């Protein structure tokens, strides 16, 4: 069974996208680039609970942390919706070992 690999990338980070795609291609891995979310996205404004963030993390989340969390949450929703039994979510700044697969 091939495990789907989702890679989060903000569209402005073209160098990161090129670097992670080069790594994945050199490994012969199948993957999907998923567009990242900016920290001021309307979906975050709707869902973000600052009191909960402070309770769980001791501080409010930064814009970058909010965007990252939302990107992961959207992929999790997709995994549930599509009934994907197992998946791997990576960010575009990963440095993968040669024996990754």
XYZ file of C-alpha atoms in Angstrom:
101
model
C 0.000 0.000 0.000
C 1.339 3.398 -0.933
C 0.875 6.030 1.755
C -0.270 9.411 0.410
C 2.233 12.171 1.116
C 0.902 15.711 1.419
C 3.405 18.581 1.392
C 2.301 21.997 2.648
C 3.700 24.928 0.680
C 2.756 28.597 0.543
C 2.625 29.734 -3.103
C 5.176 32.501 -2.450
C 7.766 29.953 -1.266
C 8.830 28.771 -4.705
C 12.386 27.930 -3.634
C 11.129 25.694 -0.841
C 8.735 23.996 -3.247
C 11.521 23.352 -5.741
C 13.795 21.969 -3.014
C 11.237 19.554 -1.539
C 10.087 18.449 -5.005
C 13.693 17.725 -5.980
C 14.093 15.597 -2.851
C 10.867 13.698 -3.470
C 11.698 13.094 -7.124
C 15.198 11.869 -6.282
C 13.564 9.352 -3.936
C 10.989 8.362 -6.552
C 8.186 9.258 -4.139
C 4.637 10.141 -5.072
C 3.388 13.263 -3.327
C 0.894 16.082 -3.551
C 1.652 19.726 -2.939
C -1.097 21.300 -0.823
C -1.391 25.065 -0.746
C -0.518 26.502 2.638
C -2.670 28.980 4.516
C -1.700 32.523 5.445
C -2.133 33.488 9.092
C -4.710 36.163 8.327
C -6.981 33.833 6.317
C -10.705 34.316 7.027
C -11.061 30.639 8.014
C -8.609 31.221 10.843
C -10.360 34.360 12.019
C -13.585 32.308 12.304
C -12.050 29.398 14.204
C -9.124 30.712 16.234
C -9.646 30.675 20.003
C -6.979 32.846 21.605
C -7.959 31.876 25.159
C -7.522 28.210 24.268
C -4.162 28.901 22.614
C -2.943 30.677 25.721
C -4.265 27.882 27.949
C -2.566 25.139 25.907
C 0.601 26.932 24.733
C 1.071 29.696 27.284
C 0.775 32.410 24.636
C -1.262 33.417 21.590
C -0.231 31.797 18.322
C 1.760 33.842 15.826
C 0.333 34.436 12.333
C 2.658 31.756 10.983
C 1.607 29.240 13.619
C -2.058 29.954 12.904
C -1.558 29.412 9.172
C 0.408 26.226 9.736
C -2.210 24.831 12.112
C -5.013 25.639 9.659
C -3.172 23.999 6.756
C -2.746 20.821 8.791
C -6.385 20.920 9.923
C -7.606 21.215 6.323
C -5.560 18.178 5.327
C -6.884 16.251 8.352
C -10.431 17.100 7.248
C -9.645 15.781 3.782
C -8.189 12.580 5.216
C -11.382 12.002 7.190
C -13.674 12.986 4.299
C -11.883 10.705 1.825
C -11.466 7.927 4.413
C -7.702 7.779 3.880
C -6.517 5.176 6.424
C -2.927 6.432 6.669
C -1.165 9.537 5.363
C 1.965 11.577 5.885
C 1.895 15.362 6.123
C 5.167 17.209 5.565
C 6.112 20.844 5.349
C 8.169 22.219 2.499
C 11.285 22.870 4.592
C 11.950 19.202 5.351
C 15.349 17.672 4.718
C 14.675 14.017 4.024
C 17.197 11.224 4.609
C 18.087 9.002 1.642
C 16.352 6.039 3.303
C 13.145 8.034 3.887
C 10.874 5.678 1.995
